[in-house]
CSV table of C-alpha atoms and ligand atoms in Angstrom, one decimal:
chain,number,residue,atom,x,y,z
A,1,MET,CA,0.5,-29.2,-9.9
A,2,ASN,CA,-1.6,-30.5,-7.0
A,3,ASN,CA,-4.8,-28.7,-6.3
A,4,ASN,CA,-4.1,-27.1,-2.9
A,5,TRP,CA,-1.6,-24.5,-4.0
A,6,LEU,CA,-3.6,-21.6,-2.5
A,7,ARG,CA,-2.9,-20.9,1.2
A,8,ASN,CA,-5.7,-22.2,3.4
A,9,THR,CA,-6.5,-18.8,4.9
A,10,ILE,CA,-7.2,-17.2,1.5
A,11,ARG,CA,-9.0,-20.1,-0.2
A,12,SER,CA,-12.4,-18.7,0.6
A,13,PHE,CA,-11.5,-15.2,-0.6
A,14,GLU,CA,-13.4,-13.8,-3.6
A,15,PRO,CA,-11.4,-11.9,-6.3
A,16,TYR,CA,-11.5,-8.2,-6.0
A,17,VAL,CA,-14.1,-6.9,-8.4
A,18,VAL,CA,-13.6,-3.2,-9.4
A,19,PRO,CA,-17.0,-1.7,-8.8
A,20,GLU,CA,-18.5,-0.4,-12.1
A,21,ILE,CA,-19.3,3.2,-11.4
A,22,LYS,CA,-21.7,4.7,-13.9
A,23,GLU,CA,-22.5,7.9,-12.0
A,24,HIS,CA,-20.6,11.1,-12.4
A,25,ILE,CA,-20.8,12.3,-8.8
A,26,VAL,CA,-18.7,9.7,-6.9
A,27,ILE,CA,-19.0,10.2,-3.2
A,28,ASN,CA,-18.5,6.6,-2.0
A,29,ALA,CA,-14.8,6.5,-0.9
A,30,ASN,CA,-14.3,9.6,1.4
A,31,GLU,CA,-12.1,11.3,-1.2
A,32,SER,CA,-11.5,15.0,-1.1
A,33,PRO,CA,-12.9,17.2,-3.9
A,34,TYR,CA,-9.8,19.3,-3.8
A,35,ASN,CA,-6.7,18.7,-6.1
A,36,ILE,CA,-3.4,19.8,-4.7
A,37,PHE,CA,-2.2,20.5,-8.2
A,38,ASP,CA,-4.8,23.2,-8.5
A,39,PHE,CA,-2.8,25.2,-5.9
A,40,PRO,CA,-0.3,27.0,-8.2
A,41,GLN,CA,2.4,27.2,-5.5
A,42,VAL,CA,2.1,23.5,-4.6
A,43,LYS,CA,2.2,22.5,-8.3
A,44,ALA,CA,5.3,24.6,-8.9
A,45,ASP,CA,6.9,23.2,-5.8
A,46,PHE,CA,6.2,19.6,-6.9
A,47,LEU,CA,7.5,20.3,-10.5
A,48,GLU,CA,10.6,21.9,-9.1
A,49,ARG,CA,11.3,18.9,-6.8
A,50,LEU,CA,10.6,16.5,-9.6
A,51,ALA,CA,13.0,18.3,-11.9
A,52,LYS,CA,15.8,17.6,-9.4
A,53,THR,CA,14.8,13.9,-9.0
A,54,PRO,CA,16.2,11.7,-11.8
A,55,SER,CA,13.8,8.9,-12.8
A,56,TYR,CA,16.7,6.3,-13.1
A,57,HIS,CA,17.4,6.3,-9.4
A,58,TYR,CA,15.4,4.2,-7.0
A,59,PRO,CA,13.5,6.3,-4.5
A,60,ASP,CA,14.8,6.8,-1.0
A,61,PRO,CA,13.6,3.7,0.8
A,62,PHE,CA,12.7,5.5,4.0
A,63,ALA,CA,11.7,8.8,2.3
A,64,GLU,CA,13.9,10.6,4.8
A,65,GLU,CA,13.0,14.1,3.7
A,66,LEU,CA,9.3,13.3,3.8
A,67,ARG,CA,9.6,11.5,7.1
A,68,ALA,CA,11.1,14.7,8.6
A,69,ALA,CA,8.3,16.8,7.1
A,70,LEU,CA,5.6,14.5,8.4
A,71,ALA,CA,7.2,14.4,11.8
A,72,LYS,CA,7.2,18.2,12.0
A,73,TYR,CA,3.5,18.2,10.9
A,74,VAL,CA,2.4,15.8,13.6
A,75,GLY,CA,4.9,16.9,16.3
A,76,CYS,CA,7.2,13.9,16.7
A,77,GLN,CA,10.8,12.8,15.7
A,78,PRO,CA,11.5,11.7,12.2
A,79,GLN,CA,12.6,8.2,13.4
A,80,GLU,CA,9.1,7.8,14.9
A,81,VAL,CA,7.5,7.9,11.4
A,82,LEU,CA,7.3,5.3,8.7
A,83,VAL,CA,6.1,6.4,5.4
A,84,SER,CA,4.0,4.0,3.4
A,85,ASN,CA,2.1,3.3,0.2
A,86,GLY,CA,-1.2,4.6,1.7
A,87,GLY,CA,-2.3,3.9,5.2
A,88,ASP,CA,-3.3,0.5,3.8
A,89,GLU,CA,0.3,-0.6,3.6
A,90,ILE,CA,1.0,0.3,7.3
A,91,ILE,CA,-2.0,-1.7,8.3
A,92,SER,CA,-0.7,-4.7,6.4
A,93,LEU,CA,2.8,-4.2,7.8
A,94,ILE,CA,1.4,-4.2,11.3
A,95,MET,CA,-0.4,-7.5,10.8
A,96,ASN,CA,2.7,-9.1,9.2
A,97,THR,CA,4.9,-7.9,11.9
A,98,PHE,CA,2.9,-8.7,15.0
A,99,LEU,CA,0.4,-11.4,14.2
A,100,ASN,CA,1.2,-15.1,14.2
A,101,PRO,CA,-1.4,-17.6,12.9
A,102,GLY,CA,-3.8,-18.2,15.7
A,103,ASP,CA,-3.1,-14.9,17.4
A,104,THR,CA,-6.0,-12.5,18.1
A,105,LEU,CA,-6.8,-9.2,16.6
A,106,LEU,CA,-9.4,-7.2,18.7
A,107,THR,CA,-11.4,-4.4,17.2
A,108,HIS,CA,-14.9,-3.0,17.3
A,109,THR,CA,-17.6,-3.4,14.7
A,110,PRO,CA,-18.6,-1.8,12.4
A,111,THR,CA,-15.2,-0.4,11.4
A,112,PHE,CA,-12.8,-0.2,8.5
A,113,ASP,CA,-12.8,-3.8,7.2
A,114,ILE,CA,-9.2,-4.0,5.9
A,115,TYR,CA,-8.0,-4.8,9.5
A,116,GLY,CA,-10.1,-7.9,9.8
A,117,ILE,CA,-9.2,-9.0,6.2
A,118,ASP,CA,-5.5,-8.7,6.7
A,119,ALA,CA,-5.6,-10.5,10.0
A,120,GLU,CA,-7.6,-13.4,8.4
A,121,VAL,CA,-5.1,-13.7,5.6
A,122,LEU,CA,-2.5,-14.4,8.2
A,123,GLY,CA,-4.7,-17.0,9.9
A,124,ALA,CA,-5.3,-14.8,13.0
A,125,GLN,CA,-8.5,-14.8,14.9
A,126,VAL,CA,-10.6,-11.6,14.7
A,127,VAL,CA,-12.6,-10.8,17.9
A,128,THR,CA,-15.0,-7.8,17.6
A,129,VAL,CA,-17.0,-5.8,20.1
A,130,SER,CA,-20.3,-4.6,18.7
A,131,ASP,CA,-21.6,-1.1,18.9
A,132,LEU,CA,-24.4,-0.3,21.3
A,133,ASP,CA,-27.1,1.1,19.0
A,134,GLY,CA,-25.9,1.2,15.4
A,135,TYR,CA,-23.5,4.1,16.2
A,136,ARG,CA,-22.0,4.4,19.6
A,137,ARG,CA,-19.1,2.1,20.4
A,138,ASP,CA,-19.2,0.0,23.5
A,139,ARG,CA,-16.3,1.7,25.2
A,140,ASP,CA,-16.6,-0.4,28.4
A,141,GLY,CA,-17.0,-3.6,26.4
A,142,LEU,CA,-13.9,-2.9,24.4
A,143,LEU,CA,-11.9,-2.1,27.5
A,144,THR,CA,-13.1,-5.2,29.3
A,145,LYS,CA,-12.3,-7.3,26.3
A,146,VAL,CA,-8.8,-6.0,26.0
A,147,LYS,CA,-8.1,-6.9,29.6
A,148,GLU,CA,-9.7,-10.3,29.3
A,149,VAL,CA,-8.2,-11.4,25.9
A,150,GLN,CA,-4.9,-9.4,25.9
A,151,PRO,CA,-4.9,-9.6,22.1
A,152,LYS,CA,-1.7,-9.3,20.1
A,153,VAL,CA,-3.2,-6.3,18.3
A,154,THR,CA,-6.1,-4.1,19.3
A,155,VAL,CA,-7.5,-1.6,16.7
A,156,LEU,CA,-9.5,1.5,17.3
A,157,CYS,CA,-10.4,3.9,14.5
A,158,ASN,CA,-10.8,7.4,15.8
A,159,PRO,CA,-12.8,8.9,14.2
A,160,ASN,CA,-14.4,5.7,13.1
A,161,ASN,CA,-15.2,4.7,9.5
A,162,PRO,CA,-18.1,4.2,8.6
A,163,THR,CA,-19.9,5.8,11.6
A,164,GLY,CA,-17.9,9.0,12.0
A,165,GLU,CA,-17.9,8.7,15.8
A,166,LEU,CA,-15.0,10.4,17.6
A,167,LEU,CA,-14.0,9.1,21.1
A,168,PRO,CA,-12.3,11.4,23.6
A,169,LEU,CA,-8.5,11.3,24.0
A,170,ASP,CA,-8.8,10.1,27.6
A,171,TYR,CA,-10.7,7.0,26.5
A,172,VAL,CA,-8.2,6.3,23.8
A,173,GLU,CA,-5.4,6.6,26.3
A,174,SER,CA,-7.2,4.2,28.7
A,175,LEU,CA,-7.4,1.6,26.0
A,176,VAL,CA,-3.7,1.9,25.2
A,177,GLN,CA,-2.9,1.7,29.0
A,178,ALA,CA,-5.1,-1.4,29.4
A,179,ALA,CA,-3.3,-3.4,26.7
A,180,ASP,CA,-0.1,-5.3,27.2
A,181,ASN,CA,0.5,-5.6,23.5
A,182,ILE,CA,0.1,-3.4,20.4
A,183,VAL,CA,-2.7,-0.8,20.1
A,184,VAL,CA,-3.4,0.7,16.7
A,185,ILE,CA,-5.2,4.1,16.7
A,186,ASP,CA,-6.3,4.9,13.2
A,187,GLU,CA,-6.5,8.6,12.7
A,188,ALA,CA,-7.1,8.7,9.0
A,189,TYR,CA,-9.8,11.3,9.4
A,190,LEU,CA,-8.5,13.3,12.4
A,191,GLU,CA,-8.0,16.5,10.5
A,192,PHE,CA,-11.8,16.8,10.1
A,193,ALA,CA,-12.4,16.3,13.8
A,194,GLY,CA,-10.6,19.3,15.2
A,195,ALA,CA,-9.5,17.2,18.0
A,196,PRO,CA,-6.1,16.4,19.5
A,197,SER,CA,-4.1,13.4,18.3
A,198,ILE,CA,-3.0,10.6,20.6
A,199,ILE,CA,0.4,11.3,19.0
A,200,THR,CA,0.7,14.0,21.7
A,201,LYS,CA,1.1,11.1,24.2
A,202,LEU,CA,3.5,9.1,22.1
A,203,SER,CA,6.5,9.3,24.5
A,204,GLN,CA,4.4,7.6,27.2
A,205,TYR,CA,3.4,4.5,25.3
A,206,ASP,CA,5.7,1.9,23.7
A,207,ASN,CA,2.8,-0.2,22.5
A,208,LEU,CA,1.0,2.6,20.5
A,209,ILE,CA,1.0,2.9,16.7
A,210,VAL,CA,-1.0,5.7,15.1
A,211,ILE,CA,-2.0,5.5,11.4
A,212,ARG,CA,-2.4,8.7,9.4
A,213,THR,CA,-2.8,9.4,5.7
A,214,LEU,CA,-2.6,12.2,3.1
A,215,SER,CA,-5.5,10.6,1.2
A,216,LYS,CA,-8.3,12.5,3.0
A,217,ALA,CA,-7.7,16.0,4.3
A,218,PHE,CA,-4.8,16.6,1.9
A,219,GLY,CA,-6.6,15.1,-1.1
A,220,LEU,CA,-3.7,12.8,-2.1
A,221,ALA,CA,-5.6,9.5,-2.4
A,222,GLY,CA,-4.3,9.0,-5.9
A,223,CYS,CA,-0.7,9.4,-4.8
A,224,ARG,CA,-1.0,6.7,-2.1
A,225,VAL,CA,0.8,8.3,0.8
A,226,GLY,CA,0.2,7.1,4.4
A,227,TYR,CA,2.3,6.9,7.5
A,228,GLY,CA,2.6,5.2,10.8
A,229,VAL,CA,3.7,7.0,14.0
A,230,ALA,CA,5.1,5.1,16.9
A,231,GLN,CA,8.2,5.0,19.2
A,232,LYS,CA,11.4,4.2,17.3
A,233,GLU,CA,11.5,0.5,18.3
A,234,LEU,CA,8.1,-0.2,16.7
A,235,ILE,CA,8.9,1.9,13.6
A,236,ASP,CA,12.1,-0.1,13.1
A,237,ALA,CA,10.2,-3.3,13.5
A,238,LEU,CA,7.6,-2.3,10.9
A,239,GLY,CA,10.4,-1.4,8.5
A,240,LEU,CA,11.7,-4.9,8.6
A,241,THR,CA,9.2,-6.3,6.1
A,242,LYS,CA,8.2,-3.3,4.1
A,243,LEU,CA,9.0,-3.4,0.4
A,244,VAL,CA,12.3,-1.6,0.1
A,245,TYR,CA,11.1,1.0,-2.4
A,246,ASN,CA,7.6,1.3,-1.2
A,247,LEU,CA,7.0,4.9,-2.2
A,248,ASN,CA,7.9,6.1,-5.7
A,249,ILE,CA,9.5,9.5,-6.5
A,250,LEU,CA,6.3,11.0,-7.8
A,251,SER,CA,4.4,10.3,-4.6
A,252,GLN,CA,7.3,11.4,-2.4
A,253,ASN,CA,7.6,14.7,-4.2
A,254,ALA,CA,3.8,15.3,-4.2
A,255,ALA,CA,3.7,14.6,-0.5
A,256,LEU,CA,6.7,16.9,0.1
A,257,ALA,CA,5.0,19.7,-1.8
A,258,ALA,CA,1.8,19.2,0.2
A,259,MET,CA,3.8,19.3,3.4
A,260,ASP,CA,5.5,22.5,2.3
A,261,TYR,CA,2.0,24.1,2.1
A,262,ALA,CA,0.2,22.0,4.7
A,263,ASP,CA,-1.3,25.0,6.5
A,264,ASP,CA,-2.6,26.6,3.3
A,265,ILE,CA,-4.0,23.3,2.0
A,266,LEU,CA,-5.8,22.5,5.3
A,267,ALA,CA,-7.1,26.1,5.6
A,268,HIS,CA,-8.5,25.7,2.1
A,269,ASN,CA,-9.9,22.2,2.3
A,270,ILE,CA,-11.3,21.7,5.8
A,271,PRO,CA,-13.6,24.7,6.5
A,272,PRO,CA,-15.8,24.3,3.5
A,273,THR,CA,-16.1,20.5,4.1
A,274,LEU,CA,-17.1,21.1,7.7
A,275,ALA,CA,-19.7,23.8,6.6
A,276,ALA,CA,-21.1,21.4,4.0
A,277,ARG,CA,-21.3,18.6,6.6
A,278,GLN,CA,-23.2,20.9,8.9
A,279,TYR,CA,-25.6,21.9,6.1
A,280,PHE,CA,-26.1,18.2,5.2
A,281,MET,CA,-26.9,17.2,8.8
A,282,ASP,CA,-29.2,20.2,9.5
A,283,ALA,CA,-31.1,19.6,6.3
A,284,LEU,CA,-31.7,15.9,6.9
A,285,LYS,CA,-32.0,15.6,10.6
A,286,ASP,CA,-35.7,16.2,10.8
A,287,VAL,CA,-36.7,14.3,7.7
A,288,PRO,CA,-39.0,11.5,8.9
A,289,GLY,CA,-37.5,8.0,8.5
A,290,LEU,CA,-33.9,9.1,8.3
A,291,THR,CA,-31.4,8.7,11.1
A,292,VAL,CA,-28.4,11.0,10.5
A,293,TYR,CA,-25.5,10.1,12.7
A,294,PRO,CA,-23.1,12.8,14.0
A,295,SER,CA,-19.8,12.8,12.2
A,296,SER,CA,-16.3,14.0,13.0
A,297,THR,CA,-15.1,13.1,9.5
A,298,ASN,CA,-15.6,14.1,5.8
A,299,PHE,CA,-18.5,11.6,5.5
A,300,VAL,CA,-21.9,11.0,7.2
A,301,LEU,CA,-23.6,7.8,7.9
A,302,VAL,CA,-27.4,7.9,7.3
A,303,ARG,CA,-29.8,5.0,8.0
A,304,VAL,CA,-32.8,5.1,5.6
A,305,PRO,CA,-36.0,3.2,5.5
A,306,ASP,CA,-35.1,1.3,2.3
A,307,GLY,CA,-31.4,1.2,1.5
A,308,PRO,CA,-31.6,-0.2,-2.1
A,309,ALA,CA,-34.4,2.2,-3.0
A,310,MET,CA,-32.4,5.2,-1.8
A,311,VAL,CA,-29.2,4.0,-3.6
A,312,LYS,CA,-31.3,3.7,-6.8
A,313,ALA,CA,-32.8,7.1,-6.4
A,314,LEU,CA,-29.3,8.6,-5.9
A,315,HIS,CA,-28.0,6.6,-8.9
A,316,ASP,CA,-30.8,8.0,-11.1
A,317,ALA,CA,-29.6,11.4,-10.1
A,318,ASP,CA,-26.1,10.4,-11.2
A,319,ILE,CA,-24.8,10.0,-7.6
A,320,CYS,CA,-22.8,7.0,-6.3
A,321,VAL,CA,-22.7,6.5,-2.5
A,322,ARG,CA,-21.4,3.6,-0.3
A,323,SER,CA,-23.9,1.1,0.9
A,324,TYR,CA,-23.4,-2.1,2.9
A,325,LYS,CA,-24.3,-5.7,3.1
A,326,ALA,CA,-23.4,-6.3,6.7
A,327,ALA,CA,-26.4,-6.8,9.0
A,328,ASN,CA,-25.3,-4.1,11.5
A,329,LEU,CA,-25.2,-1.6,8.7
A,330,LYS,CA,-28.5,-2.6,7.2
A,331,ASN,CA,-30.1,0.3,5.2
A,332,CYS,CA,-27.1,2.5,6.0
A,333,LEU,CA,-25.5,4.8,3.4
A,334,ARG,CA,-22.1,6.4,3.9
A,335,ILE,CA,-22.0,9.7,2.0
A,336,THR,CA,-18.8,11.6,1.5
A,337,ILE,CA,-19.1,15.3,2.1
A,338,THR,CA,-17.5,17.2,-0.8
A,339,THR,CA,-18.7,20.5,-2.2
A,340,ASP,CA,-21.7,22.6,-1.3
A,341,GLU,CA,-23.2,22.0,-4.7
A,342,VAL,CA,-22.9,18.2,-4.5
A,343,VAL,CA,-24.2,18.1,-1.0
A,344,ARG,CA,-27.3,20.2,-1.9
A,345,LYS,CA,-28.0,17.8,-4.7
A,346,VAL,CA,-27.8,14.8,-2.4
A,347,VAL,CA,-30.0,16.4,0.2
A,348,ALA,CA,-32.7,17.1,-2.5
A,349,VAL,CA,-32.7,13.5,-3.6
A,350,MET,CA,-32.7,12.0,-0.1
A,351,THR,CA,-35.5,14.4,1.1
A,352,GLU,CA,-37.6,13.5,-1.9
A,353,GLU,CA,-37.1,9.7,-1.6
A,354,ALA,CA,-37.4,9.3,2.2
B,401,LIG,N1,-8.0,4.0,7.7
B,401,LIG,C1,-9.2,4.2,7.5
B,401,LIG,C2,-10.2,4.3,8.7
B,401,LIG,C3,-9.7,4.5,6.2
B,401,LIG,O1,-11.0,4.8,6.0
B,401,LIG,C4,-8.8,4.4,5.2
B,401,LIG,C5,-9.2,4.7,3.7
B,401,LIG,N2,-10.5,4.5,3.4
B,401,LIG,C6,-7.5,4.1,5.5
B,401,LIG,C7,-7.1,3.9,6.7
B,401,LIG,C8,-6.4,3.9,4.4
B,401,LIG,O2,-6.3,5.0,3.6
B,401,LIG,P1,-5.2,5.1,2.5
B,401,LIG,O3,-4.7,3.8,2.2
B,401,LIG,O4,-5.8,5.8,1.3
B,401,LIG,O5,-4.1,6.0,3.1
């Protein structure tokens, strides 16, 4: 075989190395601390559904029952939802569907890096607008760039990962209006923000795709259930290249059981997370040397005087957090807010080390 069998655009990619996590308190991936199978009624519902789903049949390709349940949850029509193997799959479908090599993806930085990676794999060009001060996004800059470049795809995470910043709905809408092409609004963390979704405006915008997930507020990260919401024409387009059986029966049934008890699960999971987030921010905001950024999510970004030293101090206390190599996130740690007990432990270490 000749030696150029790898596609040009992925030749420089490093293999994915599974991070070796030695700590027992793992708060590096914005996971929920709450297990849906600990809710007796959700577990019973899941098992009942599973008992009626034979393993020898392939799953429903468009997960019609789940699609209808998710549509009801977000307030749209079932044909305006595409269910996916985590939000990650929708992101990759968006890139595959709309980006040709050489096209432009526009987003802001810092943000969730999968967008840029997927676009690069396809040989697209990634244009970013930098934040203003390590936290606040350059709203005018992004709007101006959209109008100037008219990229094939524009991405805005709202709230943003890793900063936690939420932008108001009227700004989000102005971005969608300014673009001639696709605008992706990633609302993976919206349930923690207590803010309205741009899905409320779906009928007005044929270029809008909203990304949601059950990984965060519903605690289903292990089941890999995400979904895209858009007008039917875009949903149908995204369905063209998805794997036919993208979501297995275990995940479909778990997600259906979660949707049957959506209100109970959210009422159980969200308030303690928000209270722990408030405690965390109040406890650290006046500690000299620390910058604690406001958050509308289940994580908080903190800039510390010496990132590696703080990571080590947390590691020594058996805690694993997310740190960054990128220059614009120098000495920043992203800390997932889980239980009160964990948050108190993190606060104690960070106060001592700062
Ligand atoms: N969007 C954002 C902003 C995220 O942070 C994540 C997960 N970290 C996702 C989408 C994808 O989540 P999942 O694939 O677990 O649904």
